[in-house]
PDB file of C-alpha atoms in Angstrom:
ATOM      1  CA  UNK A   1     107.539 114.172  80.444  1.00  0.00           C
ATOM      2  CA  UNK A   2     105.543 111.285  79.176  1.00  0.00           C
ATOM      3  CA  UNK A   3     103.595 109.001  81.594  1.00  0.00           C
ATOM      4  CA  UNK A   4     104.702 105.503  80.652  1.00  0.00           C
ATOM      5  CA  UNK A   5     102.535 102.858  82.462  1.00  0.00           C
ATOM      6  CA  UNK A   6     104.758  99.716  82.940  1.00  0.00           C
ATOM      7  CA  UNK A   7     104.105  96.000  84.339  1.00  0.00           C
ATOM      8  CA  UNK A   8     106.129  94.592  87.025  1.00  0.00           C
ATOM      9  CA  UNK A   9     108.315  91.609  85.781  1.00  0.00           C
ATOM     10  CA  UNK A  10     107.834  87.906  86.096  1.00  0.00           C
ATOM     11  CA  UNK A  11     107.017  86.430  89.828  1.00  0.00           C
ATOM     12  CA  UNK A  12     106.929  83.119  90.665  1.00  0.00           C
ATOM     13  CA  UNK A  13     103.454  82.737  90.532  1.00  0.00           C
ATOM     14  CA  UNK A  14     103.172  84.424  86.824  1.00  0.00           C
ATOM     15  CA  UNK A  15     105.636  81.395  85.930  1.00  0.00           C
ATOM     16  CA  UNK A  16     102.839  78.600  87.468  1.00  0.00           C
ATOM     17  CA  UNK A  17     100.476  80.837  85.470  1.00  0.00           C
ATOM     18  CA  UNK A  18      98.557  81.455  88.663  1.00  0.00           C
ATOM     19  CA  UNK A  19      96.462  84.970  89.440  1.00  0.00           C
ATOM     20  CA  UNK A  20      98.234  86.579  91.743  1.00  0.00           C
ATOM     21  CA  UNK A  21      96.644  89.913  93.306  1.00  0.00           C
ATOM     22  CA  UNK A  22      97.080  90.734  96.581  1.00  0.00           C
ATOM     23  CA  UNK A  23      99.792  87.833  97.355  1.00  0.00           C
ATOM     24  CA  UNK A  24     103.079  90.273  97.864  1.00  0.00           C
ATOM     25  CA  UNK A  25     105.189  88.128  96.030  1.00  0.00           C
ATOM     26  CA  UNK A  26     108.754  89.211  95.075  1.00  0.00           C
ATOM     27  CA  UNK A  27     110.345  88.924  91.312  1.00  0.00           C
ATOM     28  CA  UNK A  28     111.544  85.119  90.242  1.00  0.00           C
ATOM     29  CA  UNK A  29     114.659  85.078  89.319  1.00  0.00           C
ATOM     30  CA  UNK A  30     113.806  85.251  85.545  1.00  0.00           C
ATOM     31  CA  UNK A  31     111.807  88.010  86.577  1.00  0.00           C
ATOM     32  CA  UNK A  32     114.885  90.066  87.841  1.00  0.00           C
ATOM     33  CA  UNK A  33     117.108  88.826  85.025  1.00  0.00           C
ATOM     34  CA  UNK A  34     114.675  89.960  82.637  1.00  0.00           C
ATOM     35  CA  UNK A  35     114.507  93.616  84.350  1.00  0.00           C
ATOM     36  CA  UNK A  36     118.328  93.945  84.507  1.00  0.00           C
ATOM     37  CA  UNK A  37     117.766  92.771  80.433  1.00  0.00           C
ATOM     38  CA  UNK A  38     115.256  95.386  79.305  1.00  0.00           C
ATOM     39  CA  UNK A  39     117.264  98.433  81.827  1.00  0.00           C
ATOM     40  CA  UNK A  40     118.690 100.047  78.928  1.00  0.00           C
ATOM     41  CA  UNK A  41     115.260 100.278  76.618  1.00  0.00           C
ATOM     42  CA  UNK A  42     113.591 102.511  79.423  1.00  0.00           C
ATOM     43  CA  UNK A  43     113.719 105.874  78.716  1.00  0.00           C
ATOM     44  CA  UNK A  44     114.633 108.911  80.884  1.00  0.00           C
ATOM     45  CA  UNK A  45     111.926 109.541  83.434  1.00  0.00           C
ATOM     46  CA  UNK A  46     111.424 112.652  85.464  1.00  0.00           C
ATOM     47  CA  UNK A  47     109.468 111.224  88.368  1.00  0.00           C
ATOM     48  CA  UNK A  48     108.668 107.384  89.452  1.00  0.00           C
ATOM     49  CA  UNK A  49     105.351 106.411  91.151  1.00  0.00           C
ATOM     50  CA  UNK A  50     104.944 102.425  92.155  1.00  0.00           C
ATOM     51  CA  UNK A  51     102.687 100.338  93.382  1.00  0.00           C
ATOM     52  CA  UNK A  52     103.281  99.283  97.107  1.00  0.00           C
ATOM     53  CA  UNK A  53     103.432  95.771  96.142  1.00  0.00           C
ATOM     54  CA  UNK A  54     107.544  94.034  96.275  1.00  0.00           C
ATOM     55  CA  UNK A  55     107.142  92.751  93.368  1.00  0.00           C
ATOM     56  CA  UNK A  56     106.660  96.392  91.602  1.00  0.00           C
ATOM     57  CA  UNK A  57     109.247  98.012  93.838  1.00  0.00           C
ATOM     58  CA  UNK A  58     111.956  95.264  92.300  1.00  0.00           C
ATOM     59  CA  UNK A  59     111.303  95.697  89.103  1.00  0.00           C
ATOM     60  CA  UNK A  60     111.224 100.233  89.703  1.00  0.00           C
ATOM     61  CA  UNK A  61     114.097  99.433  91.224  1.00  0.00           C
ATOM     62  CA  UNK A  62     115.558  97.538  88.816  1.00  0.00           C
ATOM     63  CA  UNK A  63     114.832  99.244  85.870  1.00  0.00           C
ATOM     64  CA  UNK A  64     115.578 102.679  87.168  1.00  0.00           C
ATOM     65  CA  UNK A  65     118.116 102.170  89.674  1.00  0.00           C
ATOM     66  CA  UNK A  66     119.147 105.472  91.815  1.00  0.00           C
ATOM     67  CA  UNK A  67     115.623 106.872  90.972  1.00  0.00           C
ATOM     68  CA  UNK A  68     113.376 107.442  94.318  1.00  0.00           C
ATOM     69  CA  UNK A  69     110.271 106.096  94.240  1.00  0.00           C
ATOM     70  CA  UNK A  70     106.763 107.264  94.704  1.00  0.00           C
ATOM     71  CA  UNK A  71     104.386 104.471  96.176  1.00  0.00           C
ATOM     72  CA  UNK A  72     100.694 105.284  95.269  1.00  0.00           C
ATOM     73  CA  UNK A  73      98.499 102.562  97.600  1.00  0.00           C
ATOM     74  CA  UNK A  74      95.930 103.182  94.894  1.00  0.00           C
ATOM     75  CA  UNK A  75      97.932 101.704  92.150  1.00  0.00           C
ATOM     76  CA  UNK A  76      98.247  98.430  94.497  1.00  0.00           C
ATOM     77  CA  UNK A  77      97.286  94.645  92.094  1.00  0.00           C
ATOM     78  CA  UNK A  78      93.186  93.802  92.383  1.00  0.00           C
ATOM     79  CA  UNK A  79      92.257  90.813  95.624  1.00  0.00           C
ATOM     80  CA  UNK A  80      91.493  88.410  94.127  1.00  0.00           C
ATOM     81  CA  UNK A  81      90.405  86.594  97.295  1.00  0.00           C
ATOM     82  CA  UNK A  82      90.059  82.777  96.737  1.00  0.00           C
ATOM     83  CA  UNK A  83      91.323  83.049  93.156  1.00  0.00           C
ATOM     84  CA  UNK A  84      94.226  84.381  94.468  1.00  0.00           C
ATOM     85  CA  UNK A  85      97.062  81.644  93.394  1.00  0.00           C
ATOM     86  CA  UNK A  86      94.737  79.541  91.091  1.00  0.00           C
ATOM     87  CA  UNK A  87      95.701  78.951  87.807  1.00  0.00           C
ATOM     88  CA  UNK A  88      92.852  78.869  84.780  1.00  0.00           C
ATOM     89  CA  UNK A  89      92.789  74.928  85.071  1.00  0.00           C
ATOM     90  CA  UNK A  90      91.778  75.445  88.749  1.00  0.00           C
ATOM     91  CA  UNK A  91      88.830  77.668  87.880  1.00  0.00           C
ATOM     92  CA  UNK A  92      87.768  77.183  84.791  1.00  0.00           C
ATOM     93  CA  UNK A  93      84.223  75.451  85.982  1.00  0.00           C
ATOM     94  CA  UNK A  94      83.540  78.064  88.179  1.00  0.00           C
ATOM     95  CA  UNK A  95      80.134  79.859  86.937  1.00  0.00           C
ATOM     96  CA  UNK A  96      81.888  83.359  88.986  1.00  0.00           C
ATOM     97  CA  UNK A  97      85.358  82.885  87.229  1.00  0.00           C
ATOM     98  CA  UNK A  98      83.582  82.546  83.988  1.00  0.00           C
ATOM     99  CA  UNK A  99      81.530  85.723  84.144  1.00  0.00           C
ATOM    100  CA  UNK A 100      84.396  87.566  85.002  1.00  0.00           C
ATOM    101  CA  UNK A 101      86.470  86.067  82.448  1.00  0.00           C
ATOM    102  CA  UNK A 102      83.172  86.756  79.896  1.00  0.00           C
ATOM    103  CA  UNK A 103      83.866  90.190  80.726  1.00  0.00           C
ATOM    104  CA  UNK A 104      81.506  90.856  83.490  1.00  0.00           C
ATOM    105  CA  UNK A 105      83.026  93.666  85.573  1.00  0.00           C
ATOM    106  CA  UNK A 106      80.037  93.661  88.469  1.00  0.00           C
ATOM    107  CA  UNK A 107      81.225  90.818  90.079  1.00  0.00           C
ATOM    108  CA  UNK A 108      83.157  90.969  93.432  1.00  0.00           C
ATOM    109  CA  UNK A 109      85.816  87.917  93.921  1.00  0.00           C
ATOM    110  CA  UNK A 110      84.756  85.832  97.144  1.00  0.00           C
ATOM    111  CA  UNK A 111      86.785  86.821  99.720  1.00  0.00           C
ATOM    112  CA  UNK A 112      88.452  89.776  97.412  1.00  0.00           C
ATOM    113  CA  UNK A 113      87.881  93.156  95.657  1.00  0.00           C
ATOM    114  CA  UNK A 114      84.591  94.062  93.804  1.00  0.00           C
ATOM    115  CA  UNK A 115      85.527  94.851  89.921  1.00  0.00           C
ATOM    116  CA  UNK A 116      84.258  98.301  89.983  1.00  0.00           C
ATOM    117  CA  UNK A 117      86.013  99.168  93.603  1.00  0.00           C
ATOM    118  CA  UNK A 118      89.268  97.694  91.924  1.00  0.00           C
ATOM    119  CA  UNK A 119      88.793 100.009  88.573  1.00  0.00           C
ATOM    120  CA  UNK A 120      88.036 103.203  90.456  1.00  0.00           C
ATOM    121  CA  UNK A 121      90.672 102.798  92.869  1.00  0.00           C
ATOM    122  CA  UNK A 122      93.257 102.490  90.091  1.00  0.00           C
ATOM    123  CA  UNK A 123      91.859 105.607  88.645  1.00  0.00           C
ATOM    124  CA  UNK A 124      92.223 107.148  91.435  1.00  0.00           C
ATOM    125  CA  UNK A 125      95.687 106.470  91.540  1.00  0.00           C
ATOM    126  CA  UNK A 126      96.489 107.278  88.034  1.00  0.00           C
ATOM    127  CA  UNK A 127      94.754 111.039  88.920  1.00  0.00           C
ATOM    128  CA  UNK A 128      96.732 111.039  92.026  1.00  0.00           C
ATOM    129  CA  UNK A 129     100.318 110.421  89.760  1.00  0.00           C
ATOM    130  CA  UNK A 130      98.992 113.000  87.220  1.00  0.00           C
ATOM    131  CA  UNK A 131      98.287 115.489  89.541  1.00  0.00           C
ATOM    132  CA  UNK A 132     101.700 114.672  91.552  1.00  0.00           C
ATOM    133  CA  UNK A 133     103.688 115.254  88.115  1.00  0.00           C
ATOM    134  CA  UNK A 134     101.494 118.614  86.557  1.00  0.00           C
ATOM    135  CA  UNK A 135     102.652 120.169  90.324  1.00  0.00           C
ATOM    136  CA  UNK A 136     105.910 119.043  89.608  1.00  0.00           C
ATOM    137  CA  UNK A 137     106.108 120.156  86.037  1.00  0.00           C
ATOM    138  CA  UNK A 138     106.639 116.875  84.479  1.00  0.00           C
ATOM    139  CA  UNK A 139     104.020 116.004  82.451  1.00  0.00           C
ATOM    140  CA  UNK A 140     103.179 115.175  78.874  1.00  0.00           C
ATOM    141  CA  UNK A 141     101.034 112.489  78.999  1.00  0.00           C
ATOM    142  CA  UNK A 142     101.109 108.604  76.666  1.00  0.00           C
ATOM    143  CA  UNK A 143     100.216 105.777  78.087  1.00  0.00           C
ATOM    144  CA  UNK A 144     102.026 102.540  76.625  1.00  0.00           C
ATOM    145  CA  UNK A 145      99.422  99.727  78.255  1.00  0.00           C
ATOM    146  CA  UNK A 146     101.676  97.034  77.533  1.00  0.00           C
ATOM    147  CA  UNK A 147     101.688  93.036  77.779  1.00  0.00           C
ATOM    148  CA  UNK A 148     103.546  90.343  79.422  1.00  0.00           C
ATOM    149  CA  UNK A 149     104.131  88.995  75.757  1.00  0.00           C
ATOM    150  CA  UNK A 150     105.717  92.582  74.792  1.00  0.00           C
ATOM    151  CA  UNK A 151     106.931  93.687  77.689  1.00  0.00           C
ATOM    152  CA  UNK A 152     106.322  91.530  80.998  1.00  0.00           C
ATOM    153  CA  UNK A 153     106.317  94.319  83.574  1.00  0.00           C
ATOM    154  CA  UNK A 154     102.406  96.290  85.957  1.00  0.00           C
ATOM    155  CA  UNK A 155     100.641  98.956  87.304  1.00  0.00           C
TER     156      UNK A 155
END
């Protein structure tokens, strides 16, 4: 088995182009339509591990209907604490926003998740799914890190 990293479909908040982290927000329609679209391009899968978040558990769901799912807390979207629900017009001045968007990963998002807590937490979780699926048998490993413009579905 291959581990195929996917990203949840469209939410109402990706459609106001807003960052949306830790806000539990379920698929827009679009976002379902779209899922129900793209069903029949996913390949077989052996195993299915999800982040906790709605919004990832629709689109699993979705996408592989029938097949249980595995939710990995790790694998959970970065806080963005006040960013949370801005869009790039509503942030764009901020000196924080524009480090982070500069590619400064030190900085922890007021109110939110530090960058580096965020990264190793999602490593974590990947290890945790690896581990999970070696036990299991089920595991030849690519990772297809994909886009919202290629695919619009998350980890």
């Amino acid at each position: 088995m291959e581990l195929l990293l996917l990203r949840h479909s469209v939410t109402p908040g990706n459609l106001k182009r807003q960052y949306i982290g830790s806000t539990d927000q379920p698929l827009a329609p679009e976002g379902e339509a779209l899922a129900r679209k793209r069903r029949g391009e996913m390949p077989e899968i052996g195993g299915l591990w999800v982040s906790p978040m709605l919004r990832c558990r629709q689109t699993a769901a979705l996408l592989f209907p029938g097949v249980e799912q595995r939710q990995v807390p790790q694998l959970r979207e970065c806080a963005f604490g006040r960013f949370e629900e801005k869009t790039w017009e509503e942030l764009k001045d901020d000196p924080l926003y524009r480090a982070w968007m500069g590619g400064d990963l030190t900085i922890t998002f007021p109110g939110g998740e530090n960058m580096q807590g965020f990264l190793e937490r999602s490593r974590r979780g990947i290890e945790a799914v690896v581990r999970e699926a070696e036990a299991a048998g089920r595991l030849g490993i690519r990772a297809d890190f994909v886009t919202k413009t290629e695919l619009p579905f998350a980890i």
